[in-house]
mmCIF file of N, CA and C and ligand atoms in Angstrom:
data_model
loop_
_atom_site.group_PDB
_atom_site.id
_atom_site.type_symbol
_atom_site.label_atom_id
_atom_site.label_comp_id
_atom_site.label_asym_id
_atom_site.label_seq_id
_atom_site.Cartn_x
_atom_site.Cartn_y
_atom_site.Cartn_z
ATOM 1 N N MET K 1 -20.372 4.344 12.507
ATOM 2 C CA MET K 1 -20.255 3.847 11.564
ATOM 3 C C MET K 1 -18.971 3.555 11.115
ATOM 4 N N ASN K 2 -18.233 4.419 11.071
ATOM 5 C CA ASN K 2 -16.664 4.394 10.596
ATOM 6 C C ASN K 2 -15.885 3.931 12.072
ATOM 7 N N GLU K 3 -15.373 2.699 12.043
ATOM 8 C CA GLU K 3 -14.986 2.334 13.300
ATOM 9 C C GLU K 3 -13.430 2.748 13.333
ATOM 10 N N HIS K 4 -12.927 3.417 14.636
ATOM 11 C CA HIS K 4 -11.770 4.141 14.975
ATOM 12 C C HIS K 4 -10.994 3.295 16.015
ATOM 13 N N SER K 5 -9.715 3.521 16.192
ATOM 14 C CA SER K 5 -9.135 2.845 16.973
ATOM 15 C C SER K 5 -8.086 4.187 17.726
ATOM 16 N N ASN K 6 -8.189 4.222 18.970
ATOM 17 C CA ASN K 6 -7.507 5.547 19.393
ATOM 18 C C ASN K 6 -5.687 5.254 19.455
ATOM 19 N N GLU K 7 -5.564 3.605 19.573
ATOM 20 C CA GLU K 7 -4.258 3.449 19.773
ATOM 21 C C GLU K 7 -3.494 3.203 18.290
ATOM 22 N N CYS K 8 -4.458 3.443 17.106
ATOM 23 C CA CYS K 8 -3.876 2.897 15.924
ATOM 24 C C CYS K 8 -3.315 4.175 15.165
ATOM 25 N N ILE K 9 -2.136 3.791 14.606
ATOM 26 C CA ILE K 9 -1.288 4.922 13.909
ATOM 27 C C ILE K 9 -1.957 5.315 12.909
ATOM 28 N N PHE K 10 -2.629 4.277 12.013
ATOM 29 C CA PHE K 10 -3.162 5.001 10.629
ATOM 30 C C PHE K 10 -4.466 5.322 10.965
ATOM 31 N N CYS K 11 -5.569 5.032 12.001
ATOM 32 C CA CYS K 11 -6.464 5.694 12.468
ATOM 33 C C CYS K 11 -6.321 7.327 12.499
ATOM 34 N N ASN K 12 -4.999 7.517 13.149
ATOM 35 C CA ASN K 12 -4.721 8.673 13.752
ATOM 36 C C ASN K 12 -3.705 9.424 12.507
ATOM 37 N N ILE K 13 -3.636 8.984 11.487
ATOM 38 C CA ILE K 13 -2.666 9.823 10.645
ATOM 39 C C ILE K 13 -2.974 11.301 10.451
ATOM 40 N N GLU K 14 -2.176 12.058 10.646
ATOM 41 C CA GLU K 14 -2.455 13.533 10.333
ATOM 42 C C GLU K 14 -2.908 13.790 8.846
ATOM 43 N N LYS K 15 -3.880 14.699 9.227
ATOM 44 C CA LYS K 15 -4.632 15.101 7.763
ATOM 45 C C LYS K 15 -3.833 15.901 6.660
ATOM 46 N N SER K 16 -2.879 16.344 7.171
ATOM 47 C CA SER K 16 -1.869 17.103 6.166
ATOM 48 C C SER K 16 -0.958 16.008 5.642
ATOM 49 N N ARG K 17 -0.926 14.551 6.281
ATOM 50 C CA ARG K 17 -0.010 13.706 5.354
ATOM 51 C C ARG K 17 -0.942 13.079 4.200
ATOM 52 N N ILE K 18 -2.190 13.234 4.194
ATOM 53 C CA ILE K 18 -3.205 12.599 3.301
ATOM 54 C C ILE K 18 -2.970 13.154 2.162
ATOM 55 N N VAL K 19 -2.823 12.365 1.019
ATOM 56 C CA VAL K 19 -2.540 12.771 -0.396
ATOM 57 C C VAL K 19 -3.534 12.482 -1.276
ATOM 58 N N ILE K 20 -4.496 11.502 -1.169
ATOM 59 C CA ILE K 20 -5.580 11.509 -1.969
ATOM 60 C C ILE K 20 -6.751 10.646 -0.831
ATOM 61 N N GLU K 21 -7.874 11.038 -1.160
ATOM 62 C CA GLU K 21 -8.779 10.208 -0.389
ATOM 63 C C GLU K 21 -10.240 10.355 -1.143
ATOM 64 N N ASN K 22 -11.299 9.185 -0.907
ATOM 65 C CA ASN K 22 -12.329 9.237 -1.407
ATOM 66 C C ASN K 22 -13.227 9.011 -0.187
ATOM 67 N N SER K 23 -14.657 8.543 -0.320
ATOM 68 C CA SER K 23 -15.429 8.484 0.863
ATOM 69 C C SER K 23 -15.075 7.422 1.922
ATOM 70 N N LEU K 24 -14.309 6.280 1.555
ATOM 71 C CA LEU K 24 -14.154 4.912 2.146
ATOM 72 C C LEU K 24 -12.961 4.704 2.360
ATOM 73 N N ALA K 25 -11.591 5.623 1.562
ATOM 74 C CA ALA K 25 -10.442 5.177 1.659
ATOM 75 C C ALA K 25 -9.377 6.386 1.712
ATOM 76 N N ILE K 26 -8.276 6.255 2.089
ATOM 77 C CA ILE K 26 -7.173 7.475 1.967
ATOM 78 C C ILE K 26 -5.699 6.667 1.535
ATOM 79 N N LEU K 27 -5.211 7.553 1.027
ATOM 80 C CA LEU K 27 -3.932 7.166 0.501
ATOM 81 C C LEU K 27 -2.756 8.286 1.320
ATOM 82 N N PHE K 28 -1.520 7.682 1.901
ATOM 83 C CA PHE K 28 -0.631 8.751 2.299
ATOM 84 C C PHE K 28 0.717 7.797 1.957
ATOM 85 N N TYR K 29 1.829 8.350 2.257
ATOM 86 C CA TYR K 29 3.026 7.861 1.833
ATOM 87 C C TYR K 29 3.847 7.443 3.043
ATOM 88 N N ASP K 30 4.298 6.113 2.649
ATOM 89 C CA ASP K 30 4.925 5.352 3.729
ATOM 90 C C ASP K 30 6.173 6.068 4.090
ATOM 91 N N SER K 31 6.263 6.102 5.676
ATOM 92 C CA SER K 31 7.450 6.840 6.444
ATOM 93 C C SER K 31 8.585 6.431 6.412
ATOM 94 N N PHE K 32 8.712 5.205 5.808
ATOM 95 C CA PHE K 32 9.910 4.274 5.480
ATOM 96 C C PHE K 32 9.943 3.623 4.198
ATOM 97 N N PRO K 33 9.859 4.457 3.091
ATOM 98 C CA PRO K 33 9.503 3.930 1.886
ATOM 99 C C PRO K 33 10.735 3.015 1.308
ATOM 100 N N VAL K 34 10.175 1.962 0.645
ATOM 101 C CA VAL K 34 10.913 0.863 0.021
ATOM 102 C C VAL K 34 11.463 1.733 -1.343
ATOM 103 N N THR K 35 10.747 2.469 -2.055
ATOM 104 C CA THR K 35 11.470 2.983 -3.083
ATOM 105 C C THR K 35 10.516 4.629 -2.888
ATOM 106 N N GLU K 36 11.115 5.370 -3.722
ATOM 107 C CA GLU K 36 10.512 6.721 -3.807
ATOM 108 C C GLU K 36 9.133 6.699 -4.267
ATOM 109 N N GLY K 37 8.021 7.304 -3.616
ATOM 110 C CA GLY K 37 6.772 7.204 -4.160
ATOM 111 C C GLY K 37 5.690 5.945 -3.079
ATOM 112 N N HIS K 38 6.652 5.261 -2.572
ATOM 113 C CA HIS K 38 5.763 4.154 -1.677
ATOM 114 C C HIS K 38 4.816 4.494 -1.108
ATOM 115 N N SER K 39 3.647 3.984 -1.513
ATOM 116 C CA SER K 39 2.240 4.603 -0.991
ATOM 117 C C SER K 39 1.779 3.883 -0.064
ATOM 118 N N LEU K 40 0.739 3.898 0.863
ATOM 119 C CA LEU K 40 -0.097 3.080 1.726
ATOM 120 C C LEU K 40 -1.545 3.651 1.181
ATOM 121 N N ILE K 41 -2.364 2.383 0.903
ATOM 122 C CA ILE K 41 -3.860 2.872 0.846
ATOM 123 C C ILE K 41 -4.487 2.098 1.985
ATOM 124 N N ILE K 42 -5.360 2.928 2.660
ATOM 125 C CA ILE K 42 -5.985 2.229 3.752
ATOM 126 C C ILE K 42 -7.505 2.441 3.739
ATOM 127 N N PRO K 43 -8.579 1.462 4.221
ATOM 128 C CA PRO K 43 -9.869 1.895 4.251
ATOM 129 C C PRO K 43 -10.032 2.832 5.597
ATOM 130 N N LYS K 44 -10.737 3.846 5.390
ATOM 131 C CA LYS K 44 -10.870 4.640 6.878
ATOM 132 C C LYS K 44 -11.324 3.890 7.908
ATOM 133 N N ARG K 45 -12.392 2.916 7.549
ATOM 134 C CA ARG K 45 -12.834 1.679 9.038
ATOM 135 C C ARG K 45 -11.443 1.232 9.485
ATOM 136 N N HIS K 46 -11.346 1.033 10.831
ATOM 137 C CA HIS K 46 -10.252 0.308 11.286
ATOM 138 C C HIS K 46 -10.429 -1.195 11.073
ATOM 139 N N ILE K 47 -10.013 -1.887 10.322
ATOM 140 C CA ILE K 47 -10.308 -3.294 10.373
ATOM 141 C C ILE K 47 -9.042 -4.018 10.074
ATOM 142 N N ALA K 48 -8.552 -5.266 10.715
ATOM 143 C CA ALA K 48 -7.381 -5.837 10.396
ATOM 144 C C ALA K 48 -6.827 -5.949 9.316
ATOM 145 N N ASP K 49 -7.353 -6.289 8.319
ATOM 146 C CA ASP K 49 -6.663 -6.922 6.950
ATOM 147 C C ASP K 49 -7.489 -6.800 5.804
ATOM 148 N N TYR K 50 -6.742 -7.424 4.805
ATOM 149 C CA TYR K 50 -7.505 -7.273 3.353
ATOM 150 C C TYR K 50 -9.017 -8.067 3.621
ATOM 151 N N PHE K 51 -8.818 -8.862 4.105
ATOM 152 C CA PHE K 51 -10.120 -9.855 3.935
ATOM 153 C C PHE K 51 -11.421 -9.507 4.801
ATOM 154 N N SER K 52 -11.075 -8.435 5.190
ATOM 155 C CA SER K 52 -12.479 -7.646 6.164
ATOM 156 C C SER K 52 -12.861 -6.666 5.347
ATOM 157 N N LEU K 53 -12.393 -6.498 4.189
ATOM 158 C CA LEU K 53 -12.893 -5.131 3.018
ATOM 159 C C LEU K 53 -14.316 -5.879 2.694
ATOM 160 N N THR K 54 -14.808 -4.590 2.691
ATOM 161 C CA THR K 54 -16.410 -4.792 2.041
ATOM 162 C C THR K 54 -16.010 -4.791 0.375
ATOM 163 N N GLY K 55 -17.061 -4.822 -0.415
ATOM 164 C CA GLY K 55 -17.009 -4.726 -1.672
ATOM 165 C C GLY K 55 -16.878 -3.394 -2.074
ATOM 166 N N ASP K 56 -17.338 -2.362 -1.410
ATOM 167 C CA ASP K 56 -17.295 -1.026 -1.409
ATOM 168 C C ASP K 56 -16.074 -0.401 -1.259
ATOM 169 N N GLU K 57 -15.255 -1.088 0.105
ATOM 170 C CA GLU K 57 -14.248 -0.708 0.503
ATOM 171 C C GLU K 57 -12.921 -1.044 -0.825
ATOM 172 N N LEU K 58 -13.109 -2.130 -1.047
ATOM 173 C CA LEU K 58 -12.381 -2.912 -2.204
ATOM 174 C C LEU K 58 -12.163 -1.842 -3.346
ATOM 175 N N ARG K 59 -13.609 -1.376 -3.936
ATOM 176 C CA ARG K 59 -13.626 -0.538 -5.122
ATOM 177 C C ARG K 59 -12.795 0.653 -4.704
ATOM 178 N N ALA K 60 -13.310 1.316 -3.357
ATOM 179 C CA ALA K 60 -12.397 2.624 -3.101
ATOM 180 C C ALA K 60 -11.220 2.563 -3.223
ATOM 181 N N VAL K 61 -10.755 1.445 -2.628
ATOM 182 C CA VAL K 61 -9.277 1.126 -2.373
ATOM 183 C C VAL K 61 -8.365 1.051 -3.857
ATOM 184 N N HIS K 62 -8.910 0.357 -4.554
ATOM 185 C CA HIS K 62 -8.821 0.174 -5.940
ATOM 186 C C HIS K 62 -8.752 1.467 -6.714
ATOM 187 N N GLU K 63 -9.922 2.107 -6.341
ATOM 188 C CA GLU K 63 -9.649 3.678 -6.995
ATOM 189 C C GLU K 63 -8.548 4.575 -6.963
ATOM 190 N N LEU K 64 -8.233 4.412 -5.343
ATOM 191 C CA LEU K 64 -6.997 5.384 -5.215
ATOM 192 C C LEU K 64 -5.720 4.427 -5.485
ATOM 193 N N ILE K 65 -5.525 3.051 -5.673
ATOM 194 C CA ILE K 65 -4.051 2.624 -6.364
ATOM 195 C C ILE K 65 -4.220 3.182 -7.663
ATOM 196 N N ASN K 66 -5.197 2.786 -8.565
ATOM 197 C CA ASN K 66 -5.065 3.143 -9.769
ATOM 198 C C ASN K 66 -4.694 4.785 -10.017
ATOM 199 N N LEU K 67 -5.416 5.706 -9.282
ATOM 200 C CA LEU K 67 -5.277 7.006 -9.657
ATOM 201 C C LEU K 67 -3.760 7.571 -9.076
ATOM 202 N N GLN K 68 -3.282 6.896 -7.841
ATOM 203 C CA GLN K 68 -2.102 7.508 -7.785
ATOM 204 C C GLN K 68 -1.191 6.652 -8.602
ATOM 205 N N SER K 69 -1.288 5.491 -9.210
ATOM 206 C CA SER K 69 -0.280 5.023 -10.016
ATOM 207 C C SER K 69 -0.128 5.754 -11.235
ATOM 208 N N GLU K 70 -1.463 6.577 -11.796
ATOM 209 C CA GLU K 70 -1.069 7.283 -12.931
ATOM 210 C C GLU K 70 -0.524 8.486 -12.645
ATOM 211 N N ARG K 71 -0.659 9.100 -11.470
ATOM 212 C CA ARG K 71 -0.020 10.405 -11.056
ATOM 213 C C ARG K 71 1.493 10.144 -10.861
ATOM 214 N N LEU K 72 1.805 9.106 -10.307
ATOM 215 C CA LEU K 72 3.270 8.820 -10.120
ATOM 216 C C LEU K 72 3.830 8.793 -11.390
ATOM 217 N N MET K 73 3.272 7.962 -12.294
ATOM 218 C CA MET K 73 3.711 7.760 -13.710
ATOM 219 C C MET K 73 4.158 9.086 -14.299
ATOM 220 N N GLU K 74 3.003 9.953 -14.222
ATOM 221 C CA GLU K 74 2.923 11.041 -14.943
ATOM 222 C C GLU K 74 4.020 11.867 -14.420
ATOM 223 N N GLY K 75 4.402 12.102 -13.209
ATOM 224 C CA GLY K 75 5.183 13.163 -12.229
ATOM 225 C C GLY K 75 6.749 12.402 -12.372
ATOM 226 N N ASP K 76 7.030 10.935 -12.801
ATOM 227 C CA ASP K 76 8.305 10.634 -12.689
ATOM 228 C C ASP K 76 8.208 9.444 -13.952
ATOM 229 N N LYS K 77 8.990 9.898 -14.978
ATOM 230 C CA LYS K 77 8.958 9.031 -16.096
ATOM 231 C C LYS K 77 10.048 7.907 -15.882
ATOM 232 N N SER K 78 10.718 7.942 -14.889
ATOM 233 C CA SER K 78 11.776 6.555 -14.470
ATOM 234 C C SER K 78 10.872 5.329 -13.872
ATOM 235 N N ILE K 79 9.622 5.713 -13.554
ATOM 236 C CA ILE K 79 8.801 4.611 -12.894
ATOM 237 C C ILE K 79 8.297 3.557 -13.959
ATOM 238 N N LYS K 80 8.811 2.454 -14.107
ATOM 239 C CA LYS K 80 8.378 1.486 -15.055
ATOM 240 C C LYS K 80 7.610 0.425 -14.761
ATOM 241 N N GLY K 81 7.269 0.461 -13.384
ATOM 242 C CA GLY K 81 6.173 -0.820 -12.867
ATOM 243 C C GLY K 81 6.082 -0.478 -11.279
ATOM 244 N N PHE K 82 5.069 -1.491 -10.913
ATOM 245 C CA PHE K 82 4.773 -1.466 -9.411
ATOM 246 C C PHE K 82 4.781 -2.675 -8.792
ATOM 247 N N ASN K 83 5.026 -2.739 -7.279
ATOM 248 C CA ASN K 83 4.554 -3.809 -6.969
ATOM 249 C C ASN K 83 3.490 -3.507 -6.025
ATOM 250 N N ILE K 84 2.435 -4.302 -5.808
ATOM 251 C CA ILE K 84 1.224 -3.906 -5.247
ATOM 252 C C ILE K 84 0.961 -5.008 -4.093
ATOM 253 N N GLY K 85 0.820 -4.942 -2.879
ATOM 254 C CA GLY K 85 1.119 -5.940 -1.957
ATOM 255 C C GLY K 85 0.375 -5.714 -0.315
ATOM 256 N N THR K 86 -0.323 -6.699 0.265
ATOM 257 C CA THR K 86 -0.445 -6.590 1.211
ATOM 258 C C THR K 86 -0.269 -7.825 2.374
ATOM 259 N N ASN K 87 0.208 -7.181 3.453
ATOM 260 C CA ASN K 87 0.722 -8.454 4.431
ATOM 261 C C ASN K 87 -0.756 -8.462 5.341
ATOM 262 N N ALA K 88 -1.193 -9.860 5.248
ATOM 263 C CA ALA K 88 -2.286 -10.023 6.221
ATOM 264 C C ALA K 88 -2.207 -10.960 7.467
ATOM 265 N N GLY K 89 -1.638 -10.587 8.449
ATOM 266 C CA GLY K 89 -1.417 -11.157 9.535
ATOM 267 C C GLY K 89 0.040 -11.172 9.938
ATOM 268 N N LYS K 90 0.335 -11.377 11.055
ATOM 269 C CA LYS K 90 1.649 -11.343 11.747
ATOM 270 C C LYS K 90 2.759 -12.316 10.950
ATOM 271 N N ALA K 91 2.238 -13.434 10.564
ATOM 272 C CA ALA K 91 2.837 -14.429 10.192
ATOM 273 C C ALA K 91 3.313 -14.008 8.785
ATOM 274 N N ALA K 92 2.554 -13.251 8.267
ATOM 275 C CA ALA K 92 2.651 -12.785 6.709
ATOM 276 C C ALA K 92 3.361 -11.239 6.686
ATOM 277 N N GLY K 93 3.771 -11.095 7.794
ATOM 278 C CA GLY K 93 4.716 -9.806 8.117
ATOM 279 C C GLY K 93 3.985 -8.663 8.563
ATOM 280 N N GLN K 94 2.760 -8.585 8.796
ATOM 281 C CA GLN K 94 2.018 -7.293 9.104
ATOM 282 C C GLN K 94 2.388 -7.014 10.352
ATOM 283 N N THR K 95 2.796 -5.724 10.308
ATOM 284 C CA THR K 95 3.221 -4.959 11.556
ATOM 285 C C THR K 95 2.409 -3.584 11.974
ATOM 286 N N VAL K 96 1.576 -3.238 11.088
ATOM 287 C CA VAL K 96 0.621 -2.146 11.629
ATOM 288 C C VAL K 96 -0.897 -3.085 11.207
ATOM 289 N N MET K 97 -1.663 -2.939 12.371
ATOM 290 C CA MET K 97 -2.946 -4.047 12.237
ATOM 291 C C MET K 97 -4.125 -3.003 12.059
ATOM 292 N N HIS K 98 -3.991 -2.479 10.898
ATOM 293 C CA HIS K 98 -5.067 -1.706 10.120
ATOM 294 C C HIS K 98 -4.710 -2.110 8.828
ATOM 295 N N CYS K 99 -5.762 -2.719 8.232
ATOM 296 C CA CYS K 99 -5.735 -2.712 6.986
ATOM 297 C C CYS K 99 -4.988 -1.783 6.012
ATOM 298 N N HIS K 100 -3.824 -2.357 5.095
ATOM 299 C CA HIS K 100 -3.189 -1.331 4.046
ATOM 300 C C HIS K 100 -2.775 -2.255 3.093
ATOM 301 N N ILE K 101 -2.732 -1.669 1.953
ATOM 302 C CA ILE K 101 -2.113 -2.050 0.574
ATOM 303 C C ILE K 101 -1.056 -1.109 0.474
ATOM 304 N N HIS K 102 0.107 -1.829 -0.031
ATOM 305 C CA HIS K 102 1.484 -1.408 -0.398
ATOM 306 C C HIS K 102 1.099 -0.904 -2.010
ATOM 307 N N LEU K 103 1.614 0.334 -2.272
ATOM 308 C CA LEU K 103 1.822 0.586 -3.816
ATOM 309 C C LEU K 103 3.307 1.199 -3.908
ATOM 310 N N ILE K 104 3.927 0.107 -4.562
ATOM 311 C CA ILE K 104 5.462 0.649 -4.568
ATOM 312 C C ILE K 104 6.181 0.676 -5.961
ATOM 313 N N PRO K 105 6.309 2.123 -6.336
ATOM 314 C CA PRO K 105 7.031 1.866 -7.571
ATOM 315 C C PRO K 105 8.235 1.261 -7.881
ATOM 316 N N ARG K 106 8.516 0.984 -9.179
ATOM 317 C CA ARG K 106 9.613 0.184 -9.681
ATOM 318 C C ARG K 106 10.408 0.979 -10.657
ATOM 319 N N ARG K 107 11.588 1.239 -10.608
ATOM 320 C CA ARG K 107 12.201 1.664 -11.659
ATOM 321 C C ARG K 107 13.585 0.621 -11.980
ATOM 322 N N GLU K 108 13.610 0.737 -13.149
ATOM 323 C CA GLU K 108 14.923 -0.204 -14.025
ATOM 324 C C GLU K 108 16.379 0.201 -13.144
ATOM 325 N N GLY K 109 16.865 -1.083 -12.649
ATOM 326 C CA GLY K 109 18.209 -0.713 -12.023
ATOM 327 C C GLY K 109 17.691 -0.540 -10.382
ATOM 328 N N ASP K 110 16.617 -0.658 -10.090
ATOM 329 C CA ASP K 110 16.535 -0.295 -8.643
ATOM 330 C C ASP K 110 16.876 -1.407 -7.525
ATOM 331 N N CYS K 111 17.080 -2.578 -8.053
ATOM 332 C CA CYS K 111 17.663 -3.720 -7.491
ATOM 333 C C CYS K 111 18.604 -4.525 -8.455
ATOM 334 N N GLU K 112 19.445 -5.192 -8.189
ATOM 335 C CA GLU K 112 19.966 -6.147 -9.204
ATOM 336 C C GLU K 112 19.503 -7.011 -10.191
ATOM 337 N N ASP K 113 18.239 -7.722 -9.764
ATOM 338 C CA ASP K 113 17.451 -8.815 -10.396
ATOM 339 C C ASP K 113 16.256 -8.506 -9.843
ATOM 340 N N PRO K 114 15.191 -7.744 -10.561
ATOM 341 C CA PRO K 114 13.980 -7.648 -10.126
ATOM 342 C C PRO K 114 13.007 -8.917 -10.300
ATOM 343 N N ARG K 115 13.316 -9.942 -10.847
ATOM 344 C CA ARG K 115 12.540 -11.153 -11.279
ATOM 345 C C ARG K 115 12.099 -11.690 -10.354
ATOM 346 N N GLY K 116 10.860 -11.842 -10.013
ATOM 347 C CA GLY K 116 9.923 -12.652 -9.014
ATOM 348 C C GLY K 116 9.367 -11.954 -8.250
ATOM 349 N N GLY K 117 9.605 -10.427 -8.184
ATOM 350 C CA GLY K 117 9.043 -9.408 -7.267
ATOM 351 C C GLY K 117 8.349 -9.741 -5.907
ATOM 352 N N VAL K 118 7.267 -10.051 -5.900
ATOM 353 C CA VAL K 118 6.532 -10.147 -4.578
ATOM 354 C C VAL K 118 7.185 -11.583 -4.100
ATOM 355 N N ARG K 119 7.395 -12.390 -4.712
ATOM 356 C CA ARG K 119 7.857 -13.908 -4.315
ATOM 357 C C ARG K 119 8.993 -13.818 -3.363
ATOM 358 N N GLY K 120 9.660 -12.419 -3.258
ATOM 359 C CA GLY K 120 10.745 -12.170 -2.555
ATOM 360 C C GLY K 120 10.231 -12.077 -1.067
ATOM 361 N N VAL K 121 8.905 -12.225 -0.572
ATOM 362 C CA VAL K 121 8.757 -12.323 0.757
ATOM 363 C C VAL K 121 9.154 -13.498 1.708
ATOM 364 N N ILE K 122 9.382 -14.382 0.697
ATOM 365 C CA ILE K 122 10.314 -15.523 1.627
ATOM 366 C C ILE K 122 11.863 -15.359 0.748
ATOM 367 N N PRO K 123 12.677 -14.984 1.754
ATOM 368 C CA PRO K 123 14.188 -14.751 1.048
ATOM 369 C C PRO K 123 14.579 -16.079 0.410
ATOM 370 N N GLY K 124 15.093 -16.057 -0.896
ATOM 371 C CA GLY K 124 15.661 -17.072 -1.308
ATOM 372 C C GLY K 124 14.680 -17.784 -2.203
ATOM 373 N N LYS K 125 13.446 -17.457 -2.077
ATOM 374 C CA LYS K 125 12.283 -18.169 -2.992
ATOM 375 C C LYS K 125 11.934 -17.371 -4.318
ATOM 376 N N MET K 126 12.592 -15.864 -4.391
ATOM 377 C CA MET K 126 12.366 -15.167 -5.409
ATOM 378 C C MET K 126 12.388 -15.829 -6.937
ATOM 379 N N LYS K 127 13.429 -16.138 -6.943
ATOM 380 C CA LYS K 127 13.494 -16.921 -8.410
ATOM 381 C C LYS K 127 12.899 -18.055 -8.379
ATOM 382 N N TYR K 128 12.447 -18.692 -9.653
ATOM 383 C CA TYR K 128 12.202 -19.984 -9.814
ATOM 384 C C TYR K 128 12.653 -20.613 -11.035
ATOM 385 N N SER K 129 12.447 -21.926 -11.112
ATOM 386 C CA SER K 129 12.621 -22.507 -12.495
ATOM 387 C C SER K 129 12.121 -23.805 -12.774
ATOM 388 N N ILE K 130 11.631 -24.032 -13.928
ATOM 389 C CA ILE K 130 10.664 -24.964 -14.140
ATOM 390 C C ILE K 130 11.257 -26.298 -14.207
HETATM 391 P P1 5GP P 1 3.355 -3.746 7.115
HETATM 392 O O1 5GP P 1 4.713 -4.147 7.959
HETATM 393 O O2 5GP P 1 2.288 -3.628 8.370
HETATM 394 O O3 5GP P 1 2.697 -4.466 5.974
HETATM 395 O O4 5GP P 1 3.451 -2.512 6.648
HETATM 396 C C1 5GP P 1 3.271 -0.967 7.622
HETATM 397 C C2 5GP P 1 4.008 -0.076 6.900
HETATM 398 O O5 5GP P 1 3.905 1.162 7.475
HETATM 399 C C3 5GP P 1 5.585 -0.130 6.674
HETATM 400 O O6 5GP P 1 6.044 0.047 5.410
HETATM 401 C C4 5GP P 1 6.358 1.139 7.480
HETATM 402 O O7 5GP P 1 7.233 1.734 6.878
HETATM 403 C C5 5GP P 1 4.734 2.027 7.416
HETATM 404 N N1 5GP P 1 4.655 2.813 8.718
HETATM 405 C C6 5GP P 1 5.047 2.590 10.113
HETATM 406 N N2 5GP P 1 4.731 3.438 10.939
HETATM 407 C C7 5GP P 1 4.193 4.517 9.890
HETATM 408 C C8 5GP P 1 3.837 5.941 10.079
HETATM 409 O O8 5GP P 1 3.831 6.539 11.161
HETATM 410 N N3 5GP P 1 3.422 6.691 9.172
HETATM 411 C C9 5GP P 1 3.648 6.174 8.081
HETATM 412 N N4 5GP P 1 2.938 6.806 6.975
HETATM 413 N N5 5GP P 1 4.075 5.128 7.725
HETATM 414 C C10 5GP P 1 4.445 4.012 8.634
HETATM 415 ZN ZN1 ZN P 2 -6.571 1.803 12.588
#
């Protein structure tokens, strides 16, 4: 039922690293965090990317994103926002080919000018003007 890849680092994540889970998804901290609290949410099934998530898996992932965002904000009052994102495909920057969603806490002053947020995936395109 649950597809597993022996070669995949996320399929083989140590149990002790799991922060929260439900029947279909797991949340753990990124080993190379962009900001403190940077979390990764994955389906338990080894699937390539976001577009392969079933409706039930989407709901499971969504539940962990919401739960973790609340927990992080309760535990750290300096968190004022989040970036939520997923890289789907090598061309989009995906390096681990097991679907995962990044939950990145943001704090005032954590970068010089945060405007544009995820637009920053293409350097130089973060800001826009009408
Ligand atoms: P991608 O570039 O595929 O969207 O994101 C992969 C993420 O996995 C990166 O943010 C990277 O820091 C994280 N990462 C890479 N190897 C490991 C690991 O062994 N354990 C954990 N927890 N995160 C990892
Ligand atoms: Zn996997």
